[in-house]
């Protein structure tokens, strides 16, 4: 073997060694990422597993095995939870607040986003910046002033007062999201509609909103989940027992049955079903809205 051939062979061996080492390093990085993802999945799924299996046990079976799967399915905890709580009343209250607040905030946000994205007027960018800056203020900071305001105008313990508060808190994020999506719609479509004699409201409701359906459904899903899961605002603004939302009612119910964990978990599981259905319904729109926004942006 000549010197040139030996040198070429050594270079091939050295190159193969480097590739093997790099692959080994890459494999380690993949393993670490998979472990992190598994840990995250376990952290998310374990509470759900505990909440699902616990109501299917009797109190005695739960005392013997808290994490094990029940050997015999027991549904009496759900009956006890339904008799001990006013779930259907709380469910109806949550529906009224969620639908009312999301509908009002979406309508106002659509008009605001259309004005700040398609209309030219002095101070437009400043107005949009002020609206967007409200997103960094925690709702709990504004809760006391809002409560005092509603007390002064005698709208505490009323659905319209709570709906107005929720809609106002949802508006900044809603305007910001729809504004960004409206900007991606081609100007030629708007100009053609104006030439055909369409009014601004016609353009908004017949062109902008239908073309923004993925973003609109994403917004509705996110806002609906936020209002449905809220506890503090509903607890402060609607203190009467007959006006409690599902989250407030289930919290009071859980404290009442604190010693009986299976019954308490049965109530929490029933309270989680509507949230799951809302997300399941809006999931495809949510993903489609994110993808559409990423592609158009």
mmCIF file of C-alpha atoms in Angstrom:
data_model
loop_
_atom_site.group_PDB
_atom_site.id
_atom_site.type_symbol
_atom_site.label_atom_id
_atom_site.label_comp_id
_atom_site.label_asym_id
_atom_site.label_seq_id
_atom_site.Cartn_x
_atom_site.Cartn_y
_atom_site.Cartn_z
ATOM 1 C CA UNK A 1 0.000 0.000 0.000
ATOM 2 C CA UNK A 2 1.389 3.344 -1.003
ATOM 3 C CA UNK A 3 1.724 6.324 1.302
ATOM 4 C CA UNK A 4 -1.042 8.135 -0.562
ATOM 5 C CA UNK A 5 -3.446 5.211 -0.113
ATOM 6 C CA UNK A 6 -2.585 4.922 3.597
ATOM 7 C CA UNK A 7 -3.214 8.648 4.061
ATOM 8 C CA UNK A 8 -6.575 8.381 2.278
ATOM 9 C CA UNK A 9 -7.534 5.406 4.455
ATOM 10 C CA UNK A 10 -6.614 7.284 7.648
ATOM 11 C CA UNK A 11 -8.657 10.282 6.536
ATOM 12 C CA UNK A 12 -11.679 8.051 5.889
ATOM 13 C CA UNK A 13 -11.332 6.435 9.321
ATOM 14 C CA UNK A 14 -10.970 9.849 10.969
ATOM 15 C CA UNK A 15 -14.018 11.163 9.103
ATOM 16 C CA UNK A 16 -16.080 8.112 10.067
ATOM 17 C CA UNK A 17 -15.017 8.546 13.698
ATOM 18 C CA UNK A 18 -16.116 12.190 13.704
ATOM 19 C CA UNK A 19 -19.484 11.267 12.168
ATOM 20 C CA UNK A 20 -19.941 8.533 14.776
ATOM 21 C CA UNK A 21 -19.098 10.914 17.618
ATOM 22 C CA UNK A 22 -21.425 13.602 16.247
ATOM 23 C CA UNK A 23 -24.216 11.053 15.876
ATOM 24 C CA UNK A 24 -23.614 9.894 19.425
ATOM 25 C CA UNK A 25 -23.856 13.466 20.670
ATOM 26 C CA UNK A 26 -26.991 14.023 18.621
ATOM 27 C CA UNK A 27 -28.537 10.871 20.036
ATOM 28 C CA UNK A 28 -27.849 12.098 23.572
ATOM 29 C CA UNK A 29 -29.538 15.407 22.832
ATOM 30 C CA UNK A 30 -32.560 13.585 21.435
ATOM 31 C CA UNK A 31 -32.737 11.369 24.516
ATOM 32 C CA UNK A 32 -32.594 14.382 26.829
ATOM 33 C CA UNK A 33 -35.359 16.123 24.886
ATOM 34 C CA UNK A 34 -37.518 13.009 25.022
ATOM 35 C CA UNK A 35 -36.997 12.700 28.772
ATOM 36 C CA UNK A 36 -37.991 16.327 29.264
ATOM 37 C CA UNK A 37 -41.115 15.816 27.138
ATOM 38 C CA UNK A 38 -42.005 12.658 29.056
ATOM 39 C CA UNK A 39 -41.603 14.497 32.348
ATOM 40 C CA UNK A 40 -43.789 17.342 31.105
ATOM 41 C CA UNK A 41 -46.431 14.887 29.860
ATOM 42 C CA UNK A 42 -46.412 13.072 33.201
ATOM 43 C CA UNK A 43 -46.762 16.358 35.081
ATOM 44 C CA UNK A 44 -49.803 17.267 32.982
ATOM 45 C CA UNK A 45 -51.482 13.852 32.792
ATOM 46 C CA UNK A 46 -51.022 12.648 36.372
ATOM 47 C CA UNK A 47 -53.488 15.131 37.951
ATOM 48 C CA UNK A 48 -56.013 14.245 35.243
ATOM 49 C CA UNK A 49 -55.501 10.535 35.948
ATOM 50 C CA UNK A 50 -56.006 11.115 39.676
ATOM 51 C CA UNK A 51 -59.162 13.155 39.074
ATOM 52 C CA UNK A 52 -60.648 10.487 36.784
ATOM 53 C CA UNK A 53 -59.987 7.364 38.879
ATOM 54 C CA UNK A 54 -60.679 8.790 42.348
ATOM 55 C CA UNK A 55 -64.459 9.353 41.896
ATOM 56 C CA UNK A 56 -64.792 5.725 40.809
ATOM 57 C CA UNK A 57 -63.733 4.484 44.273
ATOM 58 C CA UNK A 58 -65.517 4.279 47.574
ATOM 59 C CA UNK A 59 -64.032 6.150 50.514
ATOM 60 C CA UNK A 60 -62.731 2.859 51.901
ATOM 61 C CA UNK A 61 -61.119 1.845 48.598
ATOM 62 C CA UNK A 62 -59.537 5.287 48.307
ATOM 63 C CA UNK A 63 -58.051 4.961 51.806
ATOM 64 C CA UNK A 64 -56.479 1.613 50.891
ATOM 65 C CA UNK A 65 -55.092 2.678 47.495
ATOM 66 C CA UNK A 66 -55.023 6.336 46.530
ATOM 67 C CA UNK A 67 -53.271 5.984 43.162
ATOM 68 C CA UNK A 68 -54.246 2.491 42.068
ATOM 69 C CA UNK A 69 -56.949 1.806 39.519
ATOM 70 C CA UNK A 70 -60.269 0.815 41.156
ATOM 71 C CA UNK A 71 -60.989 -2.904 41.211
ATOM 72 C CA UNK A 72 -64.725 -2.181 41.193
ATOM 73 C CA UNK A 73 -66.372 0.832 39.565
ATOM 74 C CA UNK A 74 -68.477 2.871 42.000
ATOM 75 C CA UNK A 75 -70.707 5.681 40.673
ATOM 76 C CA UNK A 76 -72.350 6.716 43.919
ATOM 77 C CA UNK A 77 -69.959 9.641 44.361
ATOM 78 C CA UNK A 78 -71.466 11.393 41.344
ATOM 79 C CA UNK A 79 -74.971 10.996 42.768
ATOM 80 C CA UNK A 80 -73.810 12.395 46.118
ATOM 81 C CA UNK A 81 -72.131 15.316 44.373
ATOM 82 C CA UNK A 82 -75.261 16.127 42.364
ATOM 83 C CA UNK A 83 -77.457 15.992 45.470
ATOM 84 C CA UNK A 84 -75.017 18.012 47.572
ATOM 85 C CA UNK A 85 -74.425 20.791 45.038
ATOM 86 C CA UNK A 86 -76.495 22.960 42.701
ATOM 87 C CA UNK A 87 -74.581 21.977 39.583
ATOM 88 C CA UNK A 88 -77.265 22.697 37.019
ATOM 89 C CA UNK A 89 -77.854 26.175 38.442
ATOM 90 C CA UNK A 90 -74.103 26.902 38.528
ATOM 91 C CA UNK A 91 -73.746 25.512 35.021
ATOM 92 C CA UNK A 92 -76.471 27.813 33.723
ATOM 93 C CA UNK A 93 -74.889 30.825 35.417
ATOM 94 C CA UNK A 94 -71.526 30.022 33.817
ATOM 95 C CA UNK A 95 -73.172 29.687 30.405
ATOM 96 C CA UNK A 96 -74.846 33.095 30.759
ATOM 97 C CA UNK A 97 -71.636 34.837 31.803
ATOM 98 C CA UNK A 98 -69.348 33.093 29.311
ATOM 99 C CA UNK A 99 -71.565 33.507 26.256
ATOM 100 C CA UNK A 100 -72.537 37.078 27.120
ATOM 101 C CA UNK A 101 -69.012 38.260 27.901
ATOM 102 C CA UNK A 102 -67.411 36.556 24.892
ATOM 103 C CA UNK A 103 -70.095 37.792 22.483
ATOM 104 C CA UNK A 104 -69.848 41.392 23.710
ATOM 105 C CA UNK A 105 -66.041 41.451 23.808
ATOM 106 C CA UNK A 106 -65.776 39.874 20.341
ATOM 107 C CA UNK A 107 -68.169 42.424 18.832
ATOM 108 C CA UNK A 108 -66.394 45.402 20.412
ATOM 109 C CA UNK A 109 -62.943 43.995 19.625
ATOM 110 C CA UNK A 110 -63.840 43.371 15.971
ATOM 111 C CA UNK A 111 -64.877 47.002 15.550
ATOM 112 C CA UNK A 112 -61.813 48.267 17.401
ATOM 113 C CA UNK A 113 -59.456 46.033 15.443
ATOM 114 C CA UNK A 114 -61.024 47.113 12.149
ATOM 115 C CA UNK A 115 -60.648 50.791 13.070
ATOM 116 C CA UNK A 116 -57.015 50.472 14.178
ATOM 117 C CA UNK A 117 -55.977 48.290 11.245
ATOM 118 C CA UNK A 118 -57.900 49.706 8.254
ATOM 119 C CA UNK A 119 -58.921 53.281 9.070
ATOM 120 C CA UNK A 120 -56.510 56.194 8.865
ATOM 121 C CA UNK A 121 -56.952 58.746 11.637
ATOM 122 C CA UNK A 122 -54.656 60.761 13.849
ATOM 123 C CA UNK A 123 -53.439 58.896 16.920
ATOM 124 C CA UNK A 124 -54.279 55.447 15.562
ATOM 125 C CA UNK A 125 -50.950 53.889 16.530
ATOM 126 C CA UNK A 126 -51.045 55.577 19.935
ATOM 127 C CA UNK A 127 -54.535 54.229 20.565
ATOM 128 C CA UNK A 128 -53.475 50.717 19.593
ATOM 129 C CA UNK A 129 -50.423 50.960 21.869
ATOM 130 C CA UNK A 130 -52.593 52.067 24.788
ATOM 131 C CA UNK A 131 -55.029 49.209 24.218
ATOM 132 C CA UNK A 132 -52.204 46.675 23.938
ATOM 133 C CA UNK A 133 -50.515 47.994 27.093
ATOM 134 C CA UNK A 134 -53.615 47.111 29.114
ATOM 135 C CA UNK A 135 -52.784 43.425 28.605
ATOM 136 C CA UNK A 136 -49.865 43.675 31.062
ATOM 137 C CA UNK A 137 -52.127 44.835 33.919
ATOM 138 C CA UNK A 138 -53.340 41.852 36.000
ATOM 139 C CA UNK A 139 -57.129 41.700 36.336
ATOM 140 C CA UNK A 140 -56.826 41.403 40.117
ATOM 141 C CA UNK A 141 -55.338 44.918 40.234
ATOM 142 C CA UNK A 142 -58.454 46.361 38.592
ATOM 143 C CA UNK A 143 -60.907 44.276 40.595
ATOM 144 C CA UNK A 144 -61.375 46.668 43.548
ATOM 145 C CA UNK A 145 -61.896 49.801 41.383
ATOM 146 C CA UNK A 146 -64.326 47.881 39.193
ATOM 147 C CA UNK A 147 -66.212 46.627 42.238
ATOM 148 C CA UNK A 148 -66.497 50.161 43.635
ATOM 149 C CA UNK A 149 -67.685 51.420 40.248
ATOM 150 C CA UNK A 150 -70.350 48.728 39.964
ATOM 151 C CA UNK A 151 -71.437 49.427 43.539
ATOM 152 C CA UNK A 152 -71.872 53.111 42.742
ATOM 153 C CA UNK A 153 -74.015 52.414 39.688
ATOM 154 C CA UNK A 154 -75.851 49.579 41.512
ATOM 155 C CA UNK A 155 -74.764 46.772 39.189
ATOM 156 C CA UNK A 156 -73.157 44.402 41.685
ATOM 157 C CA UNK A 157 -74.744 40.956 41.952
ATOM 158 C CA UNK A 158 -76.140 41.328 38.433
ATOM 159 C CA UNK A 159 -75.324 39.472 35.240
ATOM 160 C CA UNK A 160 -74.998 42.641 33.094
ATOM 161 C CA UNK A 161 -72.451 44.121 35.502
ATOM 162 C CA UNK A 162 -70.319 40.980 35.537
ATOM 163 C CA UNK A 163 -70.593 40.608 31.749
ATOM 164 C CA UNK A 164 -69.414 44.195 31.245
ATOM 165 C CA UNK A 165 -66.408 43.603 33.503
ATOM 166 C CA UNK A 166 -65.438 40.374 31.750
ATOM 167 C CA UNK A 167 -65.897 41.938 28.307
ATOM 168 C CA UNK A 168 -63.733 44.897 29.287
ATOM 169 C CA UNK A 169 -60.969 42.642 30.581
ATOM 170 C CA UNK A 170 -61.064 40.525 27.416
ATOM 171 C CA UNK A 171 -61.103 43.476 25.026
ATOM 172 C CA UNK A 172 -57.362 44.410 24.938
ATOM 173 C CA UNK A 173 -56.175 40.927 23.989
ATOM 174 C CA UNK A 174 -59.069 40.512 21.555
ATOM 175 C CA UNK A 175 -58.313 43.792 19.772
ATOM 176 C CA UNK A 176 -54.616 42.935 19.588
ATOM 177 C CA UNK A 177 -55.213 39.483 18.102
ATOM 178 C CA UNK A 178 -57.807 40.549 15.534
ATOM 179 C CA UNK A 179 -55.808 43.650 14.587
ATOM 180 C CA UNK A 180 -52.800 41.536 13.646
ATOM 181 C CA UNK A 181 -54.963 39.194 11.586
ATOM 182 C CA UNK A 182 -56.896 41.981 9.843
ATOM 183 C CA UNK A 183 -53.610 43.472 8.666
ATOM 184 C CA UNK A 184 -52.860 40.307 6.679
ATOM 185 C CA UNK A 185 -55.987 40.659 4.518
ATOM 186 C CA UNK A 186 -55.040 42.197 1.123
ATOM 187 C CA UNK A 187 -55.930 45.854 0.612
ATOM 188 C CA UNK A 188 -57.252 45.076 -2.876
ATOM 189 C CA UNK A 189 -60.243 43.251 -1.390
ATOM 190 C CA UNK A 190 -61.158 46.261 0.750
ATOM 191 C CA UNK A 191 -60.706 48.687 -2.146
ATOM 192 C CA UNK A 192 -62.920 46.585 -4.418
ATOM 193 C CA UNK A 193 -65.651 46.549 -1.777
ATOM 194 C CA UNK A 194 -65.418 50.330 -1.352
ATOM 195 C CA UNK A 195 -65.717 50.825 -5.108
ATOM 196 C CA UNK A 196 -68.880 48.698 -5.045
ATOM 197 C CA UNK A 197 -70.374 51.034 -2.450
ATOM 198 C CA UNK A 198 -69.886 48.901 0.662
ATOM 199 C CA UNK A 199 -69.989 50.709 4.002
ATOM 200 C CA UNK A 200 -67.369 50.124 6.736
ATOM 201 C CA UNK A 201 -69.792 47.870 8.614
ATOM 202 C CA UNK A 202 -70.449 45.876 5.437
ATOM 203 C CA UNK A 203 -66.714 45.413 4.961
ATOM 204 C CA UNK A 204 -66.286 44.339 8.576
ATOM 205 C CA UNK A 205 -69.138 41.844 8.821
ATOM 206 C CA UNK A 206 -69.237 40.549 5.228
ATOM 207 C CA UNK A 207 -65.540 40.497 4.344
ATOM 208 C CA UNK A 208 -63.166 40.883 7.283
ATOM 209 C CA UNK A 209 -64.824 38.562 9.783
ATOM 210 C CA UNK A 210 -65.556 35.695 7.331
ATOM 211 C CA UNK A 211 -61.954 35.817 6.088
ATOM 212 C CA UNK A 212 -60.752 35.855 9.702
ATOM 213 C CA UNK A 213 -62.812 32.847 10.796
ATOM 214 C CA UNK A 214 -59.810 30.825 12.115
ATOM 215 C CA UNK A 215 -58.571 33.744 14.214
ATOM 216 C CA UNK A 216 -62.117 34.504 15.337
ATOM 217 C CA UNK A 217 -62.741 30.946 16.516
ATOM 218 C CA UNK A 218 -59.351 30.905 18.231
ATOM 219 C CA UNK A 219 -60.271 34.087 20.064
ATOM 220 C CA UNK A 220 -63.695 32.778 21.076
ATOM 221 C CA UNK A 221 -62.225 29.508 22.362
ATOM 222 C CA UNK A 222 -59.491 31.173 24.426
ATOM 223 C CA UNK A 223 -61.825 33.794 25.890
ATOM 224 C CA UNK A 224 -64.534 31.246 26.643
ATOM 225 C CA UNK A 225 -62.064 29.075 28.554
ATOM 226 C CA UNK A 226 -60.774 32.090 30.488
ATOM 227 C CA UNK A 227 -64.229 33.262 31.590
ATOM 228 C CA UNK A 228 -65.373 29.724 32.365
ATOM 229 C CA UNK A 229 -62.326 28.995 34.539
ATOM 230 C CA UNK A 230 -62.327 32.325 36.350
ATOM 231 C CA UNK A 231 -62.880 32.187 40.083
ATOM 232 C CA UNK A 232 -61.911 35.474 41.724
ATOM 233 C CA UNK A 233 -63.948 37.942 39.650
ATOM 234 C CA UNK A 234 -67.121 35.854 39.818
ATOM 235 C CA UNK A 235 -66.623 35.343 43.556
ATOM 236 C CA UNK A 236 -66.376 39.090 44.205
ATOM 237 C CA UNK A 237 -68.976 40.415 41.775
ATOM 238 C CA UNK A 238 -71.587 37.668 42.243
ATOM 239 C CA UNK A 239 -71.555 36.796 45.966
ATOM 240 C CA UNK A 240 -75.121 35.489 46.138
ATOM 241 C CA UNK A 241 -75.530 31.716 46.229
ATOM 242 C CA UNK A 242 -78.110 31.695 43.429
ATOM 243 C CA UNK A 243 -75.695 33.518 41.078
ATOM 244 C CA UNK A 244 -72.566 31.466 41.652
ATOM 245 C CA UNK A 245 -70.709 30.212 38.624
ATOM 246 C CA UNK A 246 -69.616 26.612 38.265
ATOM 247 C CA UNK A 247 -66.047 27.325 39.376
ATOM 248 C CA UNK A 248 -67.171 29.241 42.473
ATOM 249 C CA UNK A 249 -69.786 26.642 43.319
ATOM 250 C CA UNK A 250 -67.396 23.734 42.931
ATOM 251 C CA UNK A 251 -64.880 25.488 45.179
ATOM 252 C CA UNK A 252 -67.479 25.879 47.924
ATOM 253 C CA UNK A 253 -68.611 22.318 47.300
ATOM 254 C CA UNK A 254 -65.034 21.023 47.580
ATOM 255 C CA UNK A 255 -64.514 22.751 50.924
ATOM 256 C CA UNK A 256 -67.773 21.228 52.180
ATOM 257 C CA UNK A 257 -66.696 17.691 51.224
ATOM 258 C CA UNK A 258 -63.020 18.141 51.977
ATOM 259 C CA UNK A 259 -62.848 14.965 54.080
ATOM 260 C CA UNK A 260 -64.564 12.862 51.397
ATOM 261 C CA UNK A 261 -62.046 13.112 48.568
ATOM 262 C CA UNK A 262 -63.883 10.826 46.077
ATOM 263 C CA UNK A 263 -67.059 12.943 46.298
ATOM 264 C CA UNK A 264 -65.046 16.147 45.965
ATOM 265 C CA UNK A 265 -63.210 14.756 42.927
ATOM 266 C CA UNK A 266 -66.531 13.693 41.403
ATOM 267 C CA UNK A 267 -67.725 17.286 41.563
ATOM 268 C CA UNK A 268 -64.483 18.576 40.062
ATOM 269 C CA UNK A 269 -64.619 16.008 37.269
ATOM 270 C CA UNK A 270 -68.156 17.033 36.323
ATOM 271 C CA UNK A 271 -67.077 20.669 36.388
ATOM 272 C CA UNK A 272 -64.196 19.872 34.020
ATOM 273 C CA UNK A 273 -66.348 18.199 31.362
ATOM 274 C CA UNK A 274 -67.693 21.471 29.855
ATOM 275 C CA UNK A 275 -64.158 22.890 29.701
ATOM 276 C CA UNK A 276 -62.969 19.798 27.871
ATOM 277 C CA UNK A 277 -65.878 19.988 25.412
ATOM 278 C CA UNK A 278 -65.222 23.670 24.713
ATOM 279 C CA UNK A 279 -61.575 22.969 23.977
ATOM 280 C CA UNK A 280 -62.424 19.880 21.928
ATOM 281 C CA UNK A 281 -64.828 21.904 19.788
ATOM 282 C CA UNK A 282 -62.417 24.801 19.272
ATOM 283 C CA UNK A 283 -59.195 22.813 18.974
ATOM 284 C CA UNK A 284 -59.137 22.505 15.186
ATOM 285 C CA UNK A 285 -60.001 26.187 14.797
ATOM 286 C CA UNK A 286 -57.358 27.076 17.367
ATOM 287 C CA UNK A 287 -54.616 25.196 15.506
ATOM 288 C CA UNK A 288 -55.854 26.487 12.136
ATOM 289 C CA UNK A 289 -55.775 30.046 13.433
ATOM 290 C CA UNK A 290 -52.230 29.710 14.713
ATOM 291 C CA UNK A 291 -51.037 28.159 11.447
ATOM 292 C CA UNK A 292 -52.819 30.765 9.331
ATOM 293 C CA UNK A 293 -51.391 33.581 11.418
ATOM 294 C CA UNK A 294 -47.893 32.154 11.181
ATOM 295 C CA UNK A 295 -48.076 31.702 7.395
ATOM 296 C CA UNK A 296 -49.636 35.094 6.669
ATOM 297 C CA UNK A 297 -47.433 36.873 9.207
#
